[in-house]
Short mmCIF file of C-alpha atoms and ligand atoms in Angstrom, two decimals:
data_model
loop_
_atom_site.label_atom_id
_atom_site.label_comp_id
_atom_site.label_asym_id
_atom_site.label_seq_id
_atom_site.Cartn_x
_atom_site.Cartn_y
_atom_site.Cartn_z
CA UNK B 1 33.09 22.55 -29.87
CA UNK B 2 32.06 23.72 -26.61
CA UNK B 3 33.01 21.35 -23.88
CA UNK B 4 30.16 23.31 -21.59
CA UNK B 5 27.57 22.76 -24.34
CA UNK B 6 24.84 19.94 -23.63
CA UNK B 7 24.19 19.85 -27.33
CA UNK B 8 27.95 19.38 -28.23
CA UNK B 9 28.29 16.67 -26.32
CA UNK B 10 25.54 14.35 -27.83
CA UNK B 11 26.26 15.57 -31.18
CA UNK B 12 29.86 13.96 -30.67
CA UNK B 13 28.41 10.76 -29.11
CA UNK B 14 30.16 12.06 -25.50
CA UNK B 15 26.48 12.42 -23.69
CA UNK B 16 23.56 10.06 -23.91
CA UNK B 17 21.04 9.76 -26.59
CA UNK B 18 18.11 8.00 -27.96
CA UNK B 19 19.74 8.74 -31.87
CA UNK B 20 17.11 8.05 -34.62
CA UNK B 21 19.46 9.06 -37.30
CA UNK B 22 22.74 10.67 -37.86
CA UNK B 23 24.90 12.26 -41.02
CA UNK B 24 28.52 13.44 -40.54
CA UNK B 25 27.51 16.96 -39.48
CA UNK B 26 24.19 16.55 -37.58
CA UNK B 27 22.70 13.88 -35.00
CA UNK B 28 18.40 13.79 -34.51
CA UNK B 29 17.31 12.44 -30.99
CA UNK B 30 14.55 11.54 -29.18
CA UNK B 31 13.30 14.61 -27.03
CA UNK B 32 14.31 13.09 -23.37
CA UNK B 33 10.89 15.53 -22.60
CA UNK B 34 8.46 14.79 -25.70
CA UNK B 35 5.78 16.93 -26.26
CA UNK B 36 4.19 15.01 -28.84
CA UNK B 37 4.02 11.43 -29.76
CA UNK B 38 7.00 11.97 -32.12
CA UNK B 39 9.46 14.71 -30.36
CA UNK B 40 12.95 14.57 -32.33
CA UNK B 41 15.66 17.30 -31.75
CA UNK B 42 17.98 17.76 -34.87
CA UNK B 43 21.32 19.37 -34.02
CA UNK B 44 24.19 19.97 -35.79
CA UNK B 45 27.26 18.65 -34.98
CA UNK B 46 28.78 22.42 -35.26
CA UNK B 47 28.31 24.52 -31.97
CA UNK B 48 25.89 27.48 -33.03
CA UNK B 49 23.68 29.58 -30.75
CA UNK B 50 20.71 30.80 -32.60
CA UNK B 51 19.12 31.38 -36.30
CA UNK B 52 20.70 34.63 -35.89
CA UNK B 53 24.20 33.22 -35.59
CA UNK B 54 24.50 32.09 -38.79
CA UNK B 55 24.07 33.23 -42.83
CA UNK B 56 25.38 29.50 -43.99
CA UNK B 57 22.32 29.28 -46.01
CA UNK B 58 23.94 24.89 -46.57
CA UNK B 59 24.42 24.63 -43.33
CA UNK B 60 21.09 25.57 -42.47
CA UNK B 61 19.47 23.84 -45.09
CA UNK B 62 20.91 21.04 -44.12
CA UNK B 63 18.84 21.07 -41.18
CA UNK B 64 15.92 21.23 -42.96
CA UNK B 65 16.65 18.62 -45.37
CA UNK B 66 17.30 16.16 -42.16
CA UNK B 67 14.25 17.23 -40.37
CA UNK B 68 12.38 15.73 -43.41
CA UNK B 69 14.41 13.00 -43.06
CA UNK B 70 13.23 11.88 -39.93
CA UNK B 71 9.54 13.09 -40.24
CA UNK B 72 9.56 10.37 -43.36
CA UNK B 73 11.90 7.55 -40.69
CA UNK B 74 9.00 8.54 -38.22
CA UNK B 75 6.41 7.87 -40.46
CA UNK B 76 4.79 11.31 -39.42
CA UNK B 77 5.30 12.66 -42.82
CA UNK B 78 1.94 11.83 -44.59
CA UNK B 79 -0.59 13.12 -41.58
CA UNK B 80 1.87 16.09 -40.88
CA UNK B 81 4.25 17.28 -38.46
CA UNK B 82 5.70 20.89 -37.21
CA UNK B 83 9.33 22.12 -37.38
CA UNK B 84 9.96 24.75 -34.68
CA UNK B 85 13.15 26.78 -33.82
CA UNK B 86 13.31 28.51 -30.86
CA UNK B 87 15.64 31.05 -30.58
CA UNK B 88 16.65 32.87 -27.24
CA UNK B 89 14.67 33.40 -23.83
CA UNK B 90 11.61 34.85 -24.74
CA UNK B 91 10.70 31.59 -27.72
CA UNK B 92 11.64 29.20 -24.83
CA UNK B 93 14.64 28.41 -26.05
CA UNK B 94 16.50 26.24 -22.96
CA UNK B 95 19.36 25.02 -24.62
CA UNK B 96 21.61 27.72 -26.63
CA UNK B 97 22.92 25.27 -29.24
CA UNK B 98 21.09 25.62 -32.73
CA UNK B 99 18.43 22.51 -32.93
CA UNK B 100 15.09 21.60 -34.89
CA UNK B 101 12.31 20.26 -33.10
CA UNK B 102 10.09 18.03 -34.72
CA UNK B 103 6.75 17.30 -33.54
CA UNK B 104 4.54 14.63 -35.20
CA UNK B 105 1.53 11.94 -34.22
CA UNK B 106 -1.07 14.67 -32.80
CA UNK B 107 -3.06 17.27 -34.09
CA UNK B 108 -1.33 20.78 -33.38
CA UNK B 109 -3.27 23.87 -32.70
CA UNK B 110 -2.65 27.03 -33.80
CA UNK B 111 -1.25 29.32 -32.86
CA UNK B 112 1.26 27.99 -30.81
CA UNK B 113 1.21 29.12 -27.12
P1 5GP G 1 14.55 24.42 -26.44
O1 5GP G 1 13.68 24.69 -25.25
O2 5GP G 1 15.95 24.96 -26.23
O3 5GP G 1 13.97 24.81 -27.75
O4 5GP G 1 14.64 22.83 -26.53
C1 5GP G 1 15.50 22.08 -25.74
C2 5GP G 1 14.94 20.69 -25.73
O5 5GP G 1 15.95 19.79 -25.31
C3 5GP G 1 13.76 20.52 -24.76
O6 5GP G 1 12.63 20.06 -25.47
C4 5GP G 1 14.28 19.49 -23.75
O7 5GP G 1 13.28 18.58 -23.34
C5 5GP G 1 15.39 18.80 -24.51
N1 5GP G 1 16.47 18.30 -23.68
C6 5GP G 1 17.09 18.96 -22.67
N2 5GP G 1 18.05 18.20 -22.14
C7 5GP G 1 18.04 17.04 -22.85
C8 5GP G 1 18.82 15.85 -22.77
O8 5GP G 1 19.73 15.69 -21.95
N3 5GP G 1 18.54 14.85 -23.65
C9 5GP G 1 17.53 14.98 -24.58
N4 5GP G 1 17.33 13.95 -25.40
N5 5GP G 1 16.78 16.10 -24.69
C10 5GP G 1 17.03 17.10 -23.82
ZN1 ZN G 2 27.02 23.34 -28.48
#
């Protein structure tokens, strides 16, 4: 837990949220900044920076598996959706607490900008 961390805080219900679903170790929000139609953050419960941060291959599977999860909750599952990670400054990454975006109810181009 870092008390300084955005992402810790709405992961322990402390900070606001739109939740869409939640397990014991990860929460999956409504992006308060959507870029899509269907913008969900998932983020683990567990304060981690980046992909690089980590070798819990569960832990980060986990992830995956919820992402899933809420692309099938979303109904964006059938058409398609995008799972993106940034990681550090120069992916955009604005928030240094491990989290999933996905992005569902448009067509995406390729590649991304
Ligand atoms: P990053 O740029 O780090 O990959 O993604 C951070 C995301 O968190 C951005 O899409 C941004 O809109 C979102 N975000 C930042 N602050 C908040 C907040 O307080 N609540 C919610 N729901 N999303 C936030
Ligand atoms: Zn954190």
């Amino acid at each position: 837990m870092n008390t300084d961390c955005l992402f810790c805080r709405i992961a322990r219900g402390e900070a606001k949220a739109d939740v869409v679903y939640r397990t014991p170790t990860l929460v999956a929000i409504r992006d308060i900044n959507p870029q899509a139609p269907t913008h969900v953050l998932v983020i683990p419960t567990e304060h981690v920076e980046t992909l690089g941060d980590t070798a819990d291959a569960e832990f980060l599977g986990s992830l995956l598996v919820a992402a899933s999860e809420v692309a099938r909750r979303e109904r964006i599952d059938l058409r398609g959706y995008r799972v993106v990670i940034n990681n550090k400054a120069e992916s955009g990454q604005t928030v240094p607490h491990i989290h999933l975006h996905v992005l569902g109810g448009r067509a995406m181009k390729w590649p991304p900008g």
